GROMACS .gro file of C-alpha atoms in nm:
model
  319
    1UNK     CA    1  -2.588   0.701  -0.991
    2UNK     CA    2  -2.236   0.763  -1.100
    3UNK     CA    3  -2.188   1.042  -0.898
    4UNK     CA    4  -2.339   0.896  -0.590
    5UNK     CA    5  -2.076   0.611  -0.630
    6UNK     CA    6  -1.795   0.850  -0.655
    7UNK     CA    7  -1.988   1.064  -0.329
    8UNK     CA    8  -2.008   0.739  -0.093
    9UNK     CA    9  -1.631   0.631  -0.126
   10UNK     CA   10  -1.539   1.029   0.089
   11UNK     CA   11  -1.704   0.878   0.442
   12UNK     CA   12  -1.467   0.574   0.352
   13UNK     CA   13  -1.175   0.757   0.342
   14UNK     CA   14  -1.275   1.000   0.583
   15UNK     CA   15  -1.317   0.664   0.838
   16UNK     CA   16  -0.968   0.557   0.755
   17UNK     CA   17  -0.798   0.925   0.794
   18UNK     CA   18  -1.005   0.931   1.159
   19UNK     CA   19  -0.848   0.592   1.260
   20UNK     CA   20  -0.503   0.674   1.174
   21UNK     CA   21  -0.545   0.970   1.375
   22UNK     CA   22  -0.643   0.728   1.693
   23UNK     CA   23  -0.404   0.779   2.004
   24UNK     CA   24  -0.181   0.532   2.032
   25UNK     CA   25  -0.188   0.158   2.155
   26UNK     CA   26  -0.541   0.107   2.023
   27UNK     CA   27  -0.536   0.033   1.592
   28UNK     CA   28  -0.295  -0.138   1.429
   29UNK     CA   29  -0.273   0.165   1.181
   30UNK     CA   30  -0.020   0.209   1.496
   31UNK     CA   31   0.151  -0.117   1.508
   32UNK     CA   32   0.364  -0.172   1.836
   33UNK     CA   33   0.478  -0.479   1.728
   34UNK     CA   34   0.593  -0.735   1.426
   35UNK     CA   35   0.250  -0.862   1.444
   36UNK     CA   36   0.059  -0.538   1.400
   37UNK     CA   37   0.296  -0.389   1.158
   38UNK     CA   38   0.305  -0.699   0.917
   39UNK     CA   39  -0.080  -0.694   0.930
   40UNK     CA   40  -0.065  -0.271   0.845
   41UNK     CA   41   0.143  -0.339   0.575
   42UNK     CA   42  -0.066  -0.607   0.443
   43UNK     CA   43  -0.365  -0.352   0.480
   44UNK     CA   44  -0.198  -0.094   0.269
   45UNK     CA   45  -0.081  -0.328  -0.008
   46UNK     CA   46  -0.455  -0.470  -0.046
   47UNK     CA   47  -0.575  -0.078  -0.068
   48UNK     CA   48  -0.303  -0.054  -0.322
   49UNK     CA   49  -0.390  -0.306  -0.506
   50UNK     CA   50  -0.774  -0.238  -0.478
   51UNK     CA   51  -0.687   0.075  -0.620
   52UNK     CA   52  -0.552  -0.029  -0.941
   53UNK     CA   53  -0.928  -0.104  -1.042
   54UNK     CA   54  -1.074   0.212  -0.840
   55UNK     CA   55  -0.897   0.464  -0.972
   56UNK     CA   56  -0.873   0.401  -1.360
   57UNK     CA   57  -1.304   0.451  -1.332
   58UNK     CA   58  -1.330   0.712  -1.135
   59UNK     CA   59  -1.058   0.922  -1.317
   60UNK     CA   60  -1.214   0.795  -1.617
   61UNK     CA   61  -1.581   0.879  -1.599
   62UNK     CA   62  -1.591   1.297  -1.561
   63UNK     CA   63  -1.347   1.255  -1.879
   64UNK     CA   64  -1.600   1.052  -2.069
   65UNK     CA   65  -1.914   1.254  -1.949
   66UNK     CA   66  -1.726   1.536  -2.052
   67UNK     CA   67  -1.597   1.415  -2.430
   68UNK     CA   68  -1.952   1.259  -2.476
   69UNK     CA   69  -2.196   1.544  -2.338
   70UNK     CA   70  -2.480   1.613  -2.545
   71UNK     CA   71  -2.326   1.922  -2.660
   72UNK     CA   72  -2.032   1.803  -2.822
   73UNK     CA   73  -2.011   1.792  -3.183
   74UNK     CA   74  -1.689   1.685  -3.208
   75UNK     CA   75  -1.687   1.353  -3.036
   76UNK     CA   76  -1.725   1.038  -3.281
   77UNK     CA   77  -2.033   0.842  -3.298
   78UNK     CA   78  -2.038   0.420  -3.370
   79UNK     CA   79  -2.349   0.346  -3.389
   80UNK     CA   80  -2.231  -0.051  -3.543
   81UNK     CA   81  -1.941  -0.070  -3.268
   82UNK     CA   82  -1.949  -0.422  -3.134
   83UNK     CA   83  -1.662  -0.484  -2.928
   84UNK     CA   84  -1.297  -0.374  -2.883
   85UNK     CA   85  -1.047  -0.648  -2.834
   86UNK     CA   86  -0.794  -0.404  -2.637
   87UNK     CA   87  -1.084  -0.348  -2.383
   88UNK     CA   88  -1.205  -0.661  -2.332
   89UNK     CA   89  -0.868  -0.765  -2.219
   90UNK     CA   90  -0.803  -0.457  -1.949
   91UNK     CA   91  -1.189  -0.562  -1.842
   92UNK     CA   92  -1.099  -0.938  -1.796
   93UNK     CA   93  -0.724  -0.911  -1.769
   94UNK     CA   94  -0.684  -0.609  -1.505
   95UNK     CA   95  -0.917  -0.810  -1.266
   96UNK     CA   96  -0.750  -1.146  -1.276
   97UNK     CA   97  -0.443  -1.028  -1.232
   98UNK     CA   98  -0.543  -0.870  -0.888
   99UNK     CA   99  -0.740  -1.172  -0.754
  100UNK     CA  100  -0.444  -1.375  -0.834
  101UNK     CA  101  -0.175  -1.136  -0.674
  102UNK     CA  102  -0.420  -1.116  -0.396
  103UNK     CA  103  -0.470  -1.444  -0.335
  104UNK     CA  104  -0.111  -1.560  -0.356
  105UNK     CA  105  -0.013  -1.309  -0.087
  106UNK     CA  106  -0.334  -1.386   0.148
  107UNK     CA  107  -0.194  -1.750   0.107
  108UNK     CA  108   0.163  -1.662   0.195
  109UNK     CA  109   0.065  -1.415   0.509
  110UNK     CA  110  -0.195  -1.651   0.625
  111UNK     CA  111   0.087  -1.923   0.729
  112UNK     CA  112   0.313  -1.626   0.821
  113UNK     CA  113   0.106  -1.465   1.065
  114UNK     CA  114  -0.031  -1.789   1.238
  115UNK     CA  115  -0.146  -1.676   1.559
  116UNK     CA  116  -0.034  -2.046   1.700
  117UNK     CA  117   0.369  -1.956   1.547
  118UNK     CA  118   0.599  -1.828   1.767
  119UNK     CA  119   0.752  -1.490   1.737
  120UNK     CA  120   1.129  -1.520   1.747
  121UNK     CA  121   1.258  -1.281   2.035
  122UNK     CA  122   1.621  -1.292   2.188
  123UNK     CA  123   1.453  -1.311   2.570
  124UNK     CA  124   1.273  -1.593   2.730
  125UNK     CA  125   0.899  -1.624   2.675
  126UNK     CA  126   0.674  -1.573   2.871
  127UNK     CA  127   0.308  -1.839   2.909
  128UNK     CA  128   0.017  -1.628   3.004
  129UNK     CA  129  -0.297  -1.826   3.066
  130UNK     CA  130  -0.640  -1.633   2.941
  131UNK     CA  131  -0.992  -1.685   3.095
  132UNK     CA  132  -1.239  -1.493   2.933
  133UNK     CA  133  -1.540  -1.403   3.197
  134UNK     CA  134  -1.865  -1.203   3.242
  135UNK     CA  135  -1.726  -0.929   3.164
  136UNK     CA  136  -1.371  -0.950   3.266
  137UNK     CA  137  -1.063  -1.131   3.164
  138UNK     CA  138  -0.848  -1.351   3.394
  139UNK     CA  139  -0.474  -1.363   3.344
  140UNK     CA  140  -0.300  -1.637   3.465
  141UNK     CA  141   0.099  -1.672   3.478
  142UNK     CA  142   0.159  -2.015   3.546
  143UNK     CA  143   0.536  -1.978   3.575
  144UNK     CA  144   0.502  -1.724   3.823
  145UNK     CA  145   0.235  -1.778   4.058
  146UNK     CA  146   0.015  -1.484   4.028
  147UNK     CA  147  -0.266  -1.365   3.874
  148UNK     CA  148  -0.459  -1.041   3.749
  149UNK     CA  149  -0.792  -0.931   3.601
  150UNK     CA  150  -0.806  -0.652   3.336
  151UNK     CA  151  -0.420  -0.644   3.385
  152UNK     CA  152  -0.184  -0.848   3.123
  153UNK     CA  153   0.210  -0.661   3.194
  154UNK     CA  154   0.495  -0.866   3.020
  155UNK     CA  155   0.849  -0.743   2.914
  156UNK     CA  156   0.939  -0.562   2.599
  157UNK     CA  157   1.066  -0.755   2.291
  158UNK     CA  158   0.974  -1.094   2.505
  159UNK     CA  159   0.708  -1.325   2.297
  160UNK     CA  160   0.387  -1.361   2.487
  161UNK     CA  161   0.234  -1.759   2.474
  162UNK     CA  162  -0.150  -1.663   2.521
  163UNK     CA  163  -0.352  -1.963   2.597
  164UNK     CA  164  -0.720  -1.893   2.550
  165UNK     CA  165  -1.040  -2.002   2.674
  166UNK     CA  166  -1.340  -1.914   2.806
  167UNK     CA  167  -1.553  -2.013   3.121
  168UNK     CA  168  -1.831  -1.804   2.958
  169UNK     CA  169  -2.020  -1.735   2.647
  170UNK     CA  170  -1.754  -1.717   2.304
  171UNK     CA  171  -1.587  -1.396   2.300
  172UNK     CA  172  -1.310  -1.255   2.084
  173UNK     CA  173  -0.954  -1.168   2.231
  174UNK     CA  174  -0.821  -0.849   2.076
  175UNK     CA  175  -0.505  -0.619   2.130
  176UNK     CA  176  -0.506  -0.400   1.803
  177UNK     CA  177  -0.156  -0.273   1.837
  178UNK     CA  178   0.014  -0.592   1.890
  179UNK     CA  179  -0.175  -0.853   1.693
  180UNK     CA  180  -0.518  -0.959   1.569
  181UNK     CA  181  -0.848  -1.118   1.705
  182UNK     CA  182  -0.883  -1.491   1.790
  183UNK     CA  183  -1.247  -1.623   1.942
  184UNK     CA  184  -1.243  -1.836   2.260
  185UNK     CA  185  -1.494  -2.042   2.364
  186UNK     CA  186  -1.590  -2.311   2.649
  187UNK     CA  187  -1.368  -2.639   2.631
  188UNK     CA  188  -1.183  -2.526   2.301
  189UNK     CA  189  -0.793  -2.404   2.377
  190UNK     CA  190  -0.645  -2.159   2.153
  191UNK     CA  191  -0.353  -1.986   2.137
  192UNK     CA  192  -0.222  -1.655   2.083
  193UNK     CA  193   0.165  -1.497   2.017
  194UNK     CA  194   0.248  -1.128   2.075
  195UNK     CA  195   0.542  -0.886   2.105
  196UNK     CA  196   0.635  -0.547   2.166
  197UNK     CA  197   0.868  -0.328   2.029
  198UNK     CA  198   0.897  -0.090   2.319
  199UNK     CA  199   0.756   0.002   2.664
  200UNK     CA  200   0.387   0.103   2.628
  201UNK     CA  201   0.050   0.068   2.720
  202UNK     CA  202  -0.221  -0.069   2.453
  203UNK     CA  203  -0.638  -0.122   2.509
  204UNK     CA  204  -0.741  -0.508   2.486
  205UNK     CA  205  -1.085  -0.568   2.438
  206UNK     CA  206  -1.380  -0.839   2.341
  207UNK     CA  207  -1.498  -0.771   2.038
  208UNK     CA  208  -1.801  -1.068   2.060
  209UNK     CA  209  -2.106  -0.924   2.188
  210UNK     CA  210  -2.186  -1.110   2.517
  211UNK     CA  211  -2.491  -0.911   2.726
  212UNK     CA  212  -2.521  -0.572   2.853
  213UNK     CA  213  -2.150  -0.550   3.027
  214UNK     CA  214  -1.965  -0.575   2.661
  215UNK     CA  215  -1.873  -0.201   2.649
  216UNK     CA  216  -1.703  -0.299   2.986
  217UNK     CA  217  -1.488  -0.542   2.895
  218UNK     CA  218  -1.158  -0.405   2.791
  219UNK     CA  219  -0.819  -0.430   2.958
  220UNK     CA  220  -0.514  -0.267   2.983
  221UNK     CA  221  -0.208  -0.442   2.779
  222UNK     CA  222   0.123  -0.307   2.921
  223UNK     CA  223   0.436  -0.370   2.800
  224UNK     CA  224   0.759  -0.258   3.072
  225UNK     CA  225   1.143  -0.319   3.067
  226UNK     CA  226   1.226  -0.578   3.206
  227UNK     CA  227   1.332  -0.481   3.578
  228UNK     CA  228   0.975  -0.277   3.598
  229UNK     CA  229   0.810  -0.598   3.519
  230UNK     CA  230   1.032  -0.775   3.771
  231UNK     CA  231   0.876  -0.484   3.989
  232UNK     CA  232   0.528  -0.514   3.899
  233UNK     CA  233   0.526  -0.876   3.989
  234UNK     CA  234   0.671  -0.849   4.351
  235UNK     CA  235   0.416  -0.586   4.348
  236UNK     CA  236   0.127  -0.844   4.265
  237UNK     CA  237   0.299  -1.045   4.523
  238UNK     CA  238   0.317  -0.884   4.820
  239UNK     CA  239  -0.041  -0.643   4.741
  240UNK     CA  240  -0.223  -0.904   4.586
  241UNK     CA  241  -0.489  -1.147   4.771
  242UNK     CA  242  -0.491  -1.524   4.710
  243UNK     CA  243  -0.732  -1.625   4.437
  244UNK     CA  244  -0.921  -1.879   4.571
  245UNK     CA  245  -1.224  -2.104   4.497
  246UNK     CA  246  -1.467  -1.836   4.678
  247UNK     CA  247  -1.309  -1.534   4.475
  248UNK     CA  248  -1.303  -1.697   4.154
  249UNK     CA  249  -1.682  -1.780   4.244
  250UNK     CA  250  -1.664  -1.403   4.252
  251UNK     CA  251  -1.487  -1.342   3.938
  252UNK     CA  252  -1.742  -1.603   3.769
  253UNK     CA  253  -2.050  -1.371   3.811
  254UNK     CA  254  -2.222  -1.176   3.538
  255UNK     CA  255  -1.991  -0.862   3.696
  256UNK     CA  256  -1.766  -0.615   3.508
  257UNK     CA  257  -1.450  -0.577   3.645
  258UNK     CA  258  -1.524  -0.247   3.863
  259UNK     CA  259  -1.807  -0.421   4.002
  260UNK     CA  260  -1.550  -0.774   4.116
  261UNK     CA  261  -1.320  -0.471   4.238
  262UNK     CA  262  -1.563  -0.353   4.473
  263UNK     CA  263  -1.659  -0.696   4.576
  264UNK     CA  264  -1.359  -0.781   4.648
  265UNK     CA  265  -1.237  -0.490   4.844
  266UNK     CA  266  -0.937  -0.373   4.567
  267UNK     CA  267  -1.073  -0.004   4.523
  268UNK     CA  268  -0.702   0.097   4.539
  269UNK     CA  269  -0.607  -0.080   4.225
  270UNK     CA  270  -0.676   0.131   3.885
  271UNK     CA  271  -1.064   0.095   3.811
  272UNK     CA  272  -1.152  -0.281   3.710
  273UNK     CA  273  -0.816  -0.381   3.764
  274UNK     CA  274  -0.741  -0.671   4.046
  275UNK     CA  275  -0.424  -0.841   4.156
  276UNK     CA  276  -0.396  -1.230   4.328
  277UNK     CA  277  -0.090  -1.292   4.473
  278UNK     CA  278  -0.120  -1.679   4.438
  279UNK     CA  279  -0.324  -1.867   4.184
  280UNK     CA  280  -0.345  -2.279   4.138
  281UNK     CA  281  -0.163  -2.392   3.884
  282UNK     CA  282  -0.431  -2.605   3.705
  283UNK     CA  283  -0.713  -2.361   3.736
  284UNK     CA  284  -0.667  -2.278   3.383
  285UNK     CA  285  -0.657  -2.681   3.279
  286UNK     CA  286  -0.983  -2.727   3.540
  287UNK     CA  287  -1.192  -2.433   3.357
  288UNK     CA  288  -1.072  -2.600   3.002
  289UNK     CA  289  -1.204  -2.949   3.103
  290UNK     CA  290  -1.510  -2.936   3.248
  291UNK     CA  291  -1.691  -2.862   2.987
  292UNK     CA  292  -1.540  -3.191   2.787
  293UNK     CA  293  -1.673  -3.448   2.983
  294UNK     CA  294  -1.988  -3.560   2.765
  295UNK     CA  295  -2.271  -3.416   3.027
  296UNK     CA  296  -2.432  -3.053   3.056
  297UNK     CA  297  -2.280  -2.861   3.334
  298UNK     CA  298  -2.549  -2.795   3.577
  299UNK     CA  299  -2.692  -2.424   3.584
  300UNK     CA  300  -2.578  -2.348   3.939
  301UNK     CA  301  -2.241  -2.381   3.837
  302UNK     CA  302  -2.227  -2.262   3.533
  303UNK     CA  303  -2.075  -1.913   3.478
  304UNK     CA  304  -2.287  -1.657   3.260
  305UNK     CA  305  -2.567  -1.895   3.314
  306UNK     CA  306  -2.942  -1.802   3.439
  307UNK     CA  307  -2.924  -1.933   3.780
  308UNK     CA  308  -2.559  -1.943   3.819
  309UNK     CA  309  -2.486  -1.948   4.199
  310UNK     CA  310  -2.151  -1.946   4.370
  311UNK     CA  311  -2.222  -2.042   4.694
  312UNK     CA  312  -2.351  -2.367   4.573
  313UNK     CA  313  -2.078  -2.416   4.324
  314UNK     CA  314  -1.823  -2.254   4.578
  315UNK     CA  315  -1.624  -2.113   4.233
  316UNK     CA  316  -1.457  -2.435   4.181
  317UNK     CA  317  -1.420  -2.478   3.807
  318UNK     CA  318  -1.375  -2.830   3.801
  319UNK     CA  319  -1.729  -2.872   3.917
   0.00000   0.00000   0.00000
């Protein structure tokens, strides 16, 4: 049993050495960001502390099997032992003293690393509204006017407003390397804060299970100086098509993003990936509220429902 114990911690460590070695952009063993690196650090001083209780038994029990093997005359024998005061307090003591460390500094990182708290940065922000879709993500900038699926671009060392929600199923927003999960789901608004260090490209992802298209949905995070994202959104501009009622109707399907691509004509766009040149500037505030107003939304124009039709709810999310 012991050495069974001591056999299943190696594919532990062995996971742990393989997801260090993951390419960048996609673990926060990577961190490309304040976010990331504070929750790494946090990671390592857990393991650390972990440790303090791991170790001593492991290092301890081939040393006692060894003193105490059958054929060893020389090791003392208690039959009327009863207790040792010294152990009972590294038993009771050792323990404590980690939960309590532990807990103080889950406490203290908890309030640091509030996903609704700001992240100081000497350059604007930058509000980025988040639809989460069958099995796609919409990205809405408000400020600017456009719109992208699969595609969230912001400037280096800028903080990143997410606001989340979902026109959907519940699903779970996650970009590893910048900063950690937060669920969305229909009528509930949450909010999201990233930054990054440095020009770079990072996976996104849903990590909720939501139907057959969930290996699908991932998305590419990139972060650019600031004149290429100046660039990029001219580009969005001038190549992108308006998103309108029909195309969101589009969007709103039980699709992957390849599959909305191809619908809507965008094969020259990286794979999954589309660009809307204009976008209304309540669509985000439209998906949010209609699922708060006290009545079931009908089938047909509910998206990721059975029976979900877009020509009868021509895509309008206030419906």
């Amino acid at each position: 049993m012991i050495f069974r114990r001591i056999f299943g911690i190696i594919p532990l460590i062995g996971c742990l050495a393989l997801a260090a070695c993951s390419k960048a952009g996609s673990t926060f063993l990577l961190p490309a960001g304040p976010i990331a690196a504070a929750q790494r650090a946090e990671f390592i001083q857990i393991l650390g502390w972990t440790l303090v209780a791991i170790v001593p038994v492991f290092a301890l029990v081939p040393v006692l099997l060894w003193r105490y093997r059958y054929r060893n005359r020389d090791a003392s024998y208690a039959p009327d032992w009863d207790r040792s005061p010294l152990l009972e307090v590294l038993m009771w003591g050792v323990p404590l003293v980690i939960v309590t460390v532990l807990s103080v500094q889950l406490y203290r990182t908890t309030h640091e690393l509030d996903p609704m708290k700001p992240i100081a940065s000497d350059n604007p922000p930058l509000r980025v509204e988040v639809v989460g879709l069958d099995w796609k993500w919409l990205f809405i900038y408000p400020d600017l006017g456009i719109a992208t699926i699969n595609e969230l671009a912001f400037p280096e060392k800028t903080s990143v407003a997410l606001d989340l929600t979902t026109d959907t199923v519940m699903q779970s927003f996650l970009i590893s390397a910048l900063a950690g999960q937060i669920y969305t789901m229909p009528g509930m608004h949450t909010r999201l804060h990233v930054l990054a260090d440095q020009p770079g490209e990072f996976e996104g992802e849903n990590t909720q299970f939501n139907g057959t298209g969930f290996p699908q949905q991932k998305f590419r995070a990139i972060a650019m100086t600031p004149t290429a994202f100046e660039s990029w959104v001219e580009d969005v501009r001038s190549d992108g098509q308006p998103l309108t009622a029909k195309q969101y109707g589009v969007l709103a399907q039980a699709t992957t993003g390849a599959t909305a691509q191809q619908q809507l004509g965008a094969e020259a766009l990286p794979e999954g990936v589309l660009h809307f040149s204009s976008a209304e500037n309540d669509l985000f505030d439209k998906v949010l509220h209609r699922y708060m107003r006290g009545t079931p939304v009908p089938s047909a124009n509910q998206p990721g429902a059975v029976g979900y039709d877009p020509q009868a709810s021509t895509g309008e999310p206030n419906q």
